[in-house]
PDB file of C-alpha atoms and ligand atoms in Angstrom:
ATOM      1  CA  MET A   1      -4.521 -15.789 -16.308  1.00 92.00           C
ATOM      2  CA  LYS A   2      -4.679 -13.524 -13.404  1.00 96.00           C
ATOM      3  CA  LYS A   3      -1.402 -11.601 -12.312  1.00 97.00           C
ATOM      4  CA  ASN A   4      -0.296 -12.147  -8.956  1.00 98.00           C
ATOM      5  CA  ILE A   5       0.595  -9.506  -6.218  1.00 98.00           C
ATOM      6  CA  VAL A   6       2.157  -9.762  -2.991  1.00 98.00           C
ATOM      7  CA  VAL A   7       0.752  -7.405  -0.016  1.00 98.00           C
ATOM      8  CA  ALA A   8       3.189  -6.458   2.635  1.00 98.00           C
ATOM      9  CA  LEU A   9       1.736  -5.057   6.037  1.00 97.00           C
ATOM     10  CA  SER A  10       2.460  -4.425   9.678  1.00 96.00           C
ATOM     11  CA  GLY A  11      -0.927  -3.931  11.189  1.00 95.00           C
ATOM     12  CA  THR A  12      -4.650  -4.481  10.850  1.00 95.00           C
ATOM     13  CA  GLY A  13      -4.639  -5.565   7.270  1.00 96.00           C
ATOM     14  CA  ARG A  14      -7.641  -3.246   6.378  1.00 96.00           C
ATOM     15  CA  SER A  15      -6.206  -2.475   2.909  1.00 97.00           C
ATOM     16  CA  LEU A  16      -5.407  -6.204   2.416  1.00 98.00           C
ATOM     17  CA  LYS A  17      -8.861  -7.144   3.102  1.00 98.00           C
ATOM     18  CA  ASN A  18     -10.085  -4.504   0.535  1.00 97.00           C
ATOM     19  CA  LEU A  19      -7.621  -5.698  -1.974  1.00 98.00           C
ATOM     20  CA  VAL A  20      -8.700  -9.578  -1.544  1.00 98.00           C
ATOM     21  CA  GLU A  21     -12.477  -8.470  -1.574  1.00 97.00           C
ATOM     22  CA  TYR A  22     -11.820  -6.579  -4.816  1.00 97.00           C
ATOM     23  CA  THR A  23     -10.166  -9.536  -6.647  1.00 96.00           C
ATOM     24  CA  ARG A  24     -13.322 -11.603  -6.148  1.00 94.00           C
ATOM     25  CA  ASN A  25     -14.878  -9.785  -9.122  1.00 92.00           C
ATOM     26  CA  SER A  26     -11.315  -9.113 -11.073  1.00 92.00           C
ATOM     27  CA  ASP A  27      -9.906 -11.010 -13.777  1.00 95.00           C
ATOM     28  CA  VAL A  28      -6.863  -9.028 -13.641  1.00 97.00           C
ATOM     29  CA  PHE A  29      -4.898  -9.966 -10.346  1.00 98.00           C
ATOM     30  CA  GLN A  30      -5.128 -12.158  -7.147  1.00 97.00           C
ATOM     31  CA  VAL A  31      -3.212 -11.768  -3.789  1.00 98.00           C
ATOM     32  CA  ALA A  32      -0.727 -14.531  -3.835  1.00 97.00           C
ATOM     33  CA  GLY A  33       0.973 -13.877  -0.583  1.00 98.00           C
ATOM     34  CA  VAL A  34       1.283 -11.575   2.371  1.00 98.00           C
ATOM     35  CA  VAL A  35       4.552 -10.352   3.958  1.00 98.00           C
ATOM     36  CA  SER A  36       4.372  -9.182   7.564  1.00 98.00           C
ATOM     37  CA  SER A  37       6.978  -7.402   9.612  1.00 97.00           C
ATOM     38  CA  SER A  38       5.004  -8.243  12.754  1.00 96.00           C
ATOM     39  CA  LYS A  39       4.074 -11.554  14.181  1.00 95.00           C
ATOM     40  CA  LYS A  40       1.280 -10.026  15.893  1.00 95.00           C
ATOM     41  CA  ALA A  41      -0.220  -8.081  13.015  1.00 97.00           C
ATOM     42  CA  LEU A  42      -4.091  -8.449  12.686  1.00 97.00           C
ATOM     43  CA  GLY A  43      -3.532  -8.578   9.102  1.00 97.00           C
ATOM     44  CA  LEU A  44      -2.116 -12.042   9.462  1.00 97.00           C
ATOM     45  CA  GLU A  45      -5.604 -13.368  10.607  1.00 97.00           C
ATOM     46  CA  ILE A  46      -7.191 -11.788   7.587  1.00 97.00           C
ATOM     47  CA  ALA A  47      -4.469 -13.666   5.389  1.00 98.00           C
ATOM     48  CA  ARG A  48      -5.219 -16.989   7.102  1.00 97.00           C
ATOM     49  CA  GLU A  49      -9.040 -16.395   6.685  1.00 96.00           C
ATOM     50  CA  TYR A  50      -8.625 -16.206   3.110  1.00 97.00           C
ATOM     51  CA  GLY A  51      -5.994 -18.907   2.887  1.00 97.00           C
ATOM     52  CA  ILE A  52      -3.303 -16.771   1.714  1.00 98.00           C
ATOM     53  CA  GLU A  53       0.392 -17.851   2.359  1.00 98.00           C
ATOM     54  CA  VAL A  54       2.295 -15.589   4.829  1.00 98.00           C
ATOM     55  CA  PHE A  55       6.045 -14.730   5.043  1.00 98.00           C
ATOM     56  CA  TYR A  56       7.302 -13.202   8.357  1.00 97.00           C
ATOM     57  CA  GLU A  57      10.399 -11.461   9.300  1.00 97.00           C
ATOM     58  CA  SER A  58      11.218  -8.427  11.644  1.00 95.00           C
ATOM     59  CA  PHE A  59      13.078  -6.484   8.648  1.00 95.00           C
ATOM     60  CA  SER A  60      16.304  -4.669   9.019  1.00 90.00           C
ATOM     61  CA  LYS A  61      16.520  -1.183   7.871  1.00 88.00           C
ATOM     62  CA  SER A  62      18.555  -2.563   4.777  1.00 92.00           C
ATOM     63  CA  SER A  63      17.542  -2.015   1.397  1.00 94.00           C
ATOM     64  CA  VAL A  64      18.902  -5.433   0.558  1.00 96.00           C
ATOM     65  CA  ALA A  65      16.528  -8.188   1.135  1.00 97.00           C
ATOM     66  CA  SER A  66      17.213 -11.319   3.469  1.00 96.00           C
ATOM     67  CA  PRO A  67      18.063 -14.688   1.582  1.00 95.00           C
ATOM     68  CA  GLU A  68      14.890 -15.856   3.054  1.00 96.00           C
ATOM     69  CA  LEU A  69      12.630 -13.146   1.774  1.00 97.00           C
ATOM     70  CA  SER A  70      14.428 -13.202  -1.658  1.00 97.00           C
ATOM     71  CA  CYS A  71      13.980 -16.896  -1.788  1.00 96.00           C
ATOM     72  CA  TRP A  72       9.977 -16.799  -0.835  1.00 97.00           C
ATOM     73  CA  LEU A  73       9.474 -14.050  -3.254  1.00 97.00           C
ATOM     74  CA  ARG A  74      11.297 -15.799  -6.275  1.00 96.00           C
ATOM     75  CA  LYS A  75       8.842 -18.682  -5.702  1.00 96.00           C
ATOM     76  CA  LYS A  76       5.931 -16.296  -5.700  1.00 96.00           C
ATOM     77  CA  ASN A  77       7.179 -14.373  -8.529  1.00 95.00           C
ATOM     78  CA  PRO A  78       4.821 -11.381  -7.998  1.00 98.00           C
ATOM     79  CA  ASP A  79       4.018  -8.926 -10.919  1.00 98.00           C
ATOM     80  CA  LEU A  80       3.828  -6.407  -8.180  1.00 98.00           C
ATOM     81  CA  ILE A  81       4.280  -5.788  -4.542  1.00 98.00           C
ATOM     82  CA  ALA A  82       1.731  -3.545  -2.664  1.00 98.00           C
ATOM     83  CA  LEU A  83       2.636  -2.130   0.632  1.00 97.00           C
ATOM     84  CA  ALA A  84      -0.354  -1.769   2.815  1.00 97.00           C
ATOM     85  CA  GLY A  85       0.358  -0.398   6.161  1.00 94.00           C
ATOM     86  CA  PHE A  86       3.828  -1.659   6.032  1.00 95.00           C
ATOM     87  CA  LEU A  87       5.851   0.383   8.647  1.00 91.00           C
ATOM     88  CA  LYS A  88       9.445  -0.698   8.119  1.00 92.00           C
ATOM     89  CA  VAL A  89      11.911  -0.237   5.227  1.00 91.00           C
ATOM     90  CA  PHE A  90      10.795  -2.645   2.338  1.00 95.00           C
ATOM     91  CA  PRO A  91      13.827  -3.921   0.399  1.00 96.00           C
ATOM     92  CA  THR A  92      14.292  -2.817  -3.120  1.00 96.00           C
ATOM     93  CA  LYS A  93      17.285  -5.508  -3.968  1.00 96.00           C
ATOM     94  CA  PHE A  94      16.666  -9.144  -3.791  1.00 96.00           C
ATOM     95  CA  PRO A  95      19.845 -11.522  -3.970  1.00 95.00           C
ATOM     96  CA  GLY A  96      19.790 -14.485  -5.917  1.00 90.00           C
ATOM     97  CA  ASN A  97      21.758 -17.728  -5.148  1.00 86.00           C
ATOM     98  CA  ASN A  98      24.319 -17.337  -7.984  1.00 89.00           C
ATOM     99  CA  GLY A  99      25.247 -13.640  -7.434  1.00 87.00           C
ATOM    100  CA  GLU A 100      22.268 -12.301  -9.474  1.00 92.00           C
ATOM    101  CA  TRP A 101      19.895  -9.687  -8.307  1.00 94.00           C
ATOM    102  CA  ALA A 102      16.015  -9.384  -8.797  1.00 93.00           C
ATOM    103  CA  SER A 103      13.925  -6.215  -8.174  1.00 95.00           C
ATOM    104  CA  TYR A 104      10.277  -5.965  -8.050  1.00 97.00           C
ATOM    105  CA  LYS A 105       7.732  -3.394  -9.115  1.00 96.00           C
ATOM    106  CA  THR A 106       6.667  -2.217  -5.449  1.00 97.00           C
ATOM    107  CA  VAL A 107       4.094   0.332  -4.694  1.00 97.00           C
ATOM    108  CA  ASN A 108       3.007   2.029  -1.443  1.00 96.00           C
ATOM    109  CA  ILE A 109      -0.229   3.906  -0.424  1.00 96.00           C
ATOM    110  CA  HIS A 110      -0.051   6.817   1.933  1.00 96.00           C
ATOM    111  CA  PRO A 111      -3.143   8.665   3.292  1.00 96.00           C
ATOM    112  CA  SER A 112      -2.237  12.219   2.631  1.00 96.00           C
ATOM    113  CA  LEU A 113      -1.356  14.468  -0.422  1.00 95.00           C
ATOM    114  CA  LEU A 114       2.557  13.674  -0.602  1.00 95.00           C
ATOM    115  CA  PRO A 115       4.769  15.293   0.040  1.00 94.00           C
ATOM    116  CA  LYS A 116       2.724  16.803   2.814  1.00 96.00           C
ATOM    117  CA  PHE A 117       2.464  14.924   6.113  1.00 96.00           C
ATOM    118  CA  SER A 118       4.843  12.115   5.360  1.00 93.00           C
ATOM    119  CA  GLY A 119       8.017  10.536   6.563  1.00 85.00           C
ATOM    120  CA  LYS A 120       9.072   8.559   9.714  1.00 81.00           C
ATOM    121  CA  GLY A 121       6.466   8.528  12.457  1.00 83.00           C
ATOM    122  CA  MET A 122       3.619   9.856  10.109  1.00 91.00           C
ATOM    123  CA  TYR A 123       1.167   6.981   9.561  1.00 89.00           C
ATOM    124  CA  GLY A 124      -2.238   6.211  10.450  1.00 90.00           C
ATOM    125  CA  GLN A 125      -4.062   8.631  12.900  1.00 94.00           C
ATOM    126  CA  LYS A 126      -1.016  10.824  13.378  1.00 96.00           C
ATOM    127  CA  VAL A 127      -1.530  11.858   9.674  1.00 97.00           C
ATOM    128  CA  HIS A 128      -5.109  12.977  10.062  1.00 97.00           C
ATOM    129  CA  GLU A 129      -4.267  14.621  13.552  1.00 97.00           C
ATOM    130  CA  ALA A 130      -1.620  16.584  11.789  1.00 97.00           C
ATOM    131  CA  VAL A 131      -3.913  17.565   8.714  1.00 97.00           C
ATOM    132  CA  LEU A 132      -6.578  18.744  11.184  1.00 97.00           C
ATOM    133  CA  GLN A 133      -4.009  20.716  13.325  1.00 96.00           C
ATOM    134  CA  ALA A 134      -2.687  22.367  10.090  1.00 97.00           C
ATOM    135  CA  GLY A 135      -6.225  23.416   9.090  1.00 96.00           C
ATOM    136  CA  GLU A 136      -6.006  22.170   5.622  1.00 97.00           C
ATOM    137  CA  ASP A 137      -9.049  22.392   3.517  1.00 95.00           C
ATOM    138  CA  PHE A 138      -8.137  19.239   1.480  1.00 94.00           C
ATOM    139  CA  THR A 139      -6.165  16.188   2.336  1.00 96.00           C
ATOM    140  CA  GLY A 140      -6.098  12.918   0.189  1.00 96.00           C
ATOM    141  CA  VAL A 141      -4.503   9.739  -0.848  1.00 96.00           C
ATOM    142  CA  SER A 142      -1.185   9.178  -2.637  1.00 95.00           C
ATOM    143  CA  LEU A 143      -0.052   6.181  -4.613  1.00 95.00           C
ATOM    144  CA  HIS A 144       3.855   6.098  -5.339  1.00 95.00           C
ATOM    145  CA  PHE A 145       6.500   3.936  -6.284  1.00 95.00           C
ATOM    146  CA  VAL A 146       8.688   2.520  -3.306  1.00 96.00           C
ATOM    147  CA  THR A 147      12.405   3.618  -3.537  1.00 92.00           C
ATOM    148  CA  ASP A 148      15.163   3.477  -0.878  1.00 87.00           C
ATOM    149  CA  VAL A 149      13.932   6.762   0.589  1.00 83.00           C
ATOM    150  CA  TYR A 150      10.818   6.259   2.834  1.00 77.00           C
ATOM    151  CA  ASP A 151       7.574   7.999   1.356  1.00 76.00           C
ATOM    152  CA  GLU A 152       9.475   9.650  -1.550  1.00 83.00           C
ATOM    153  CA  GLY A 153       9.353   7.356  -4.494  1.00 90.00           C
ATOM    154  CA  PRO A 154       7.912   8.826  -7.672  1.00 92.00           C
ATOM    155  CA  LEU A 155       4.212   9.491  -7.504  1.00 92.00           C
ATOM    156  CA  ILE A 156       1.819   7.432  -9.505  1.00 93.00           C
ATOM    157  CA  ALA A 157      -1.694   8.846  -8.655  1.00 93.00           C
ATOM    158  CA  GLN A 158      -3.330  11.036  -5.833  1.00 93.00           C
ATOM    159  CA  VAL A 159      -6.942  11.702  -5.100  1.00 93.00           C
ATOM    160  CA  LYS A 160      -8.232  14.834  -3.134  1.00 93.00           C
ATOM    161  CA  VAL A 161     -10.552  14.294  -0.108  1.00 94.00           C
ATOM    162  CA  PRO A 162     -12.234  17.291   1.586  1.00 93.00           C
ATOM    163  CA  VAL A 163     -11.780  18.122   5.155  1.00 95.00           C
ATOM    164  CA  LYS A 164     -15.208  19.272   6.517  1.00 93.00           C
ATOM    165  CA  GLU A 165     -15.838  21.673   9.100  1.00 92.00           C
ATOM    166  CA  ASN A 166     -15.672  20.353  12.735  1.00 91.00           C
ATOM    167  CA  ASP A 167     -14.040  17.132  11.361  1.00 94.00           C
ATOM    168  CA  SER A 168     -12.961  14.465  13.879  1.00 96.00           C
ATOM    169  CA  VAL A 169      -9.884  12.287  13.232  1.00 97.00           C
ATOM    170  CA  SER A 170     -12.087   9.331  12.977  1.00 96.00           C
ATOM    171  CA  ARG A 171     -14.495  11.037  10.614  1.00 96.00           C
ATOM    172  CA  LEU A 172     -11.616  12.237   8.401  1.00 96.00           C
ATOM    173  CA  SER A 173      -9.618   8.887   8.545  1.00 96.00           C
ATOM    174  CA  SER A 174     -12.885   7.043   7.446  1.00 95.00           C
ATOM    175  CA  ARG A 175     -13.450   9.427   4.534  1.00 95.00           C
ATOM    176  CA  VAL A 176      -9.660   9.045   3.576  1.00 96.00           C
ATOM    177  CA  PHE A 177      -9.883   5.404   3.651  1.00 96.00           C
ATOM    178  CA  GLU A 178     -12.904   5.159   1.600  1.00 94.00           C
ATOM    179  CA  ALA A 179     -10.818   7.135  -1.061  1.00 95.00           C
ATOM    180  CA  GLU A 180      -8.094   4.395  -0.624  1.00 96.00           C
ATOM    181  CA  CYS A 181     -10.341   1.644  -1.000  1.00 95.00           C
ATOM    182  CA  LYS A 182     -11.092   2.775  -4.648  1.00 93.00           C
ATOM    183  CA  LEU A 183      -7.765   4.220  -5.502  1.00 94.00           C
ATOM    184  CA  TYR A 184      -5.711   1.278  -4.715  1.00 96.00           C
ATOM    185  CA  PRO A 185      -7.218  -1.483  -6.688  1.00 96.00           C
ATOM    186  CA  TYR A 186      -7.651   0.957  -9.752  1.00 94.00           C
ATOM    187  CA  VAL A 187      -3.885   1.816  -9.609  1.00 94.00           C
ATOM    188  CA  ILE A 188      -2.952  -1.920  -9.276  1.00 97.00           C
ATOM    189  CA  GLU A 189      -4.979  -2.848 -12.078  1.00 96.00           C
ATOM    190  CA  GLY A 190      -3.766  -0.012 -14.382  1.00 94.00           C
ATOM    191  CA  LEU A 191      -0.116  -0.670 -13.604  1.00 95.00           C
ATOM    192  CA  LEU A 192      -0.783  -4.485 -14.206  1.00 97.00           C
ATOM    193  CA  LEU A 193      -2.350  -3.777 -17.304  1.00 95.00           C
ATOM    194  CA  GLY A 194      -0.314  -0.604 -18.505  1.00 92.00           C
ATOM    195  CA  SER A 195      -3.674   1.202 -18.903  1.00 88.00           C
ATOM    196  CA  LEU A 196      -3.040   4.144 -16.547  1.00 85.00           C
ATOM    197  CA  PRO A 197      -3.320   7.403 -18.475  1.00 79.00           C
ATOM    198  CA  LYS A 198       0.376   8.702 -19.102  1.00 73.00           C
ATOM    199  CA  LYS A 199       0.362  11.683 -16.917  1.00 67.00           C
ATOM    200  CA  GLU A 200       3.154  12.538 -14.561  1.00 63.00           C
ATOM    201  CA  THR A 201       1.016  12.143 -11.434  1.00 68.00           C
ATOM    202  CA  LEU A 202      -2.799  11.117 -12.197  1.00 72.00           C
ATOM    203  CA  MET A 203      -4.973  13.376 -10.021  1.00 73.00           C
ATOM    204  CA  ILE A 204      -8.157  11.568  -9.807  1.00 70.00           C
ATOM    205  CA  THR A 205     -11.525  12.981  -8.312  1.00 64.00           C
ATOM    206  CA  ILE A 206     -13.678  10.361  -6.371  1.00 59.00           C
ATOM    207  CA  ASN A 207     -16.820  12.131  -6.267  1.00 53.00           C
ATOM    208  CA  ASP A 208     -18.803   9.628  -4.267  1.00 48.00           C
ATOM    209  CA  VAL A 209     -16.666   9.719  -1.211  1.00 50.00           C
ATOM    210  CA  SER A 210     -18.891  10.392   1.887  1.00 50.00           C
ATOM    211  CA  GLU A 211     -19.985  13.797   2.469  1.00 44.00           C
TER     212      GLU A 211
HETATM  213  C1  GRF B 301      -3.683   2.692   5.020  1.00 77.67           C
HETATM  214  O1  GRF B 301      -4.460   3.714   5.707  1.00 77.67           O
HETATM  215  C2  GRF B 301      -2.575   3.135   4.395  1.00 77.67           C
HETATM  216  O2  GRF B 301      -2.696   4.430   3.994  1.00 77.67           O
HETATM  217  C3  GRF B 301      -1.342   3.130   5.203  1.00 77.67           C
HETATM  218  O3  GRF B 301      -1.628   2.189   6.142  1.00 77.67           O
HETATM  219  C4  GRF B 301      -3.087   1.849   6.457  1.00 77.67           C
HETATM  220  C5  GRF B 301      -3.405   0.470   6.394  1.00 77.67           C
HETATM  221  O4  GRF B 301      -2.855   0.113   7.548  1.00 77.67           O
HETATM  222  N1  GRF B 301      -0.191   3.070   4.425  1.00 77.67           N
HETATM  223  P1  GRF B 301      -3.729  -0.791   8.452  1.00 77.67           P
HETATM  224  O5  GRF B 301      -4.402  -1.943   7.846  1.00 77.67           O
HETATM  225  O6  GRF B 301      -4.791   0.304   9.083  1.00 77.67           O
HETATM  226  O7  GRF B 301      -2.558  -1.115   9.635  1.00 77.67           O
END
């Protein structure tokens, strides 16, 4: 039986689309629900297109989830929660009805080689602008567990992506996103199956990212 993941987003849902498309040929997992912190997120359209149930709330900064989110997640019972462009703080503690607490394995993808180019305000194109401005030879993608500290949970895997001469933000961001599209489903499957190589941080080389 396929495992269930929930995807949390705030924006366009490009990673959601990538994950859902991937699951068409995967026996390992399916996207059982989408959490959004924005009513206007374009990602909600993608969720509707694929018939995936959506939960919306504006989210406070608390690490304790609302009773509504806790209840919704209890019903979904996800094996993993994958943040995909989620711009708020995702809770780590989920209250139950009878004083018990739940927690979920939650991962995030960030479009840089963490800890570089991270933290509040470092998202989307801003990351790639900063990478170009700093004159880096390499950037990349990082997968990490979500803790109460934004962008700072333990790293799971990283992939390096070259910065080319005369790169533009848009060229660099497409190259990085191409790497994200390969790394995210690979790591999710690996975590769900327990099949990721046991290294502290897995450094993956993706050779076929556009030159
Ligand atoms: C991805 O690039 C990911 O690295 C970051 O958010 C992006 C997806 O968000 N965490 P969106 O779909 O473009 O809003």
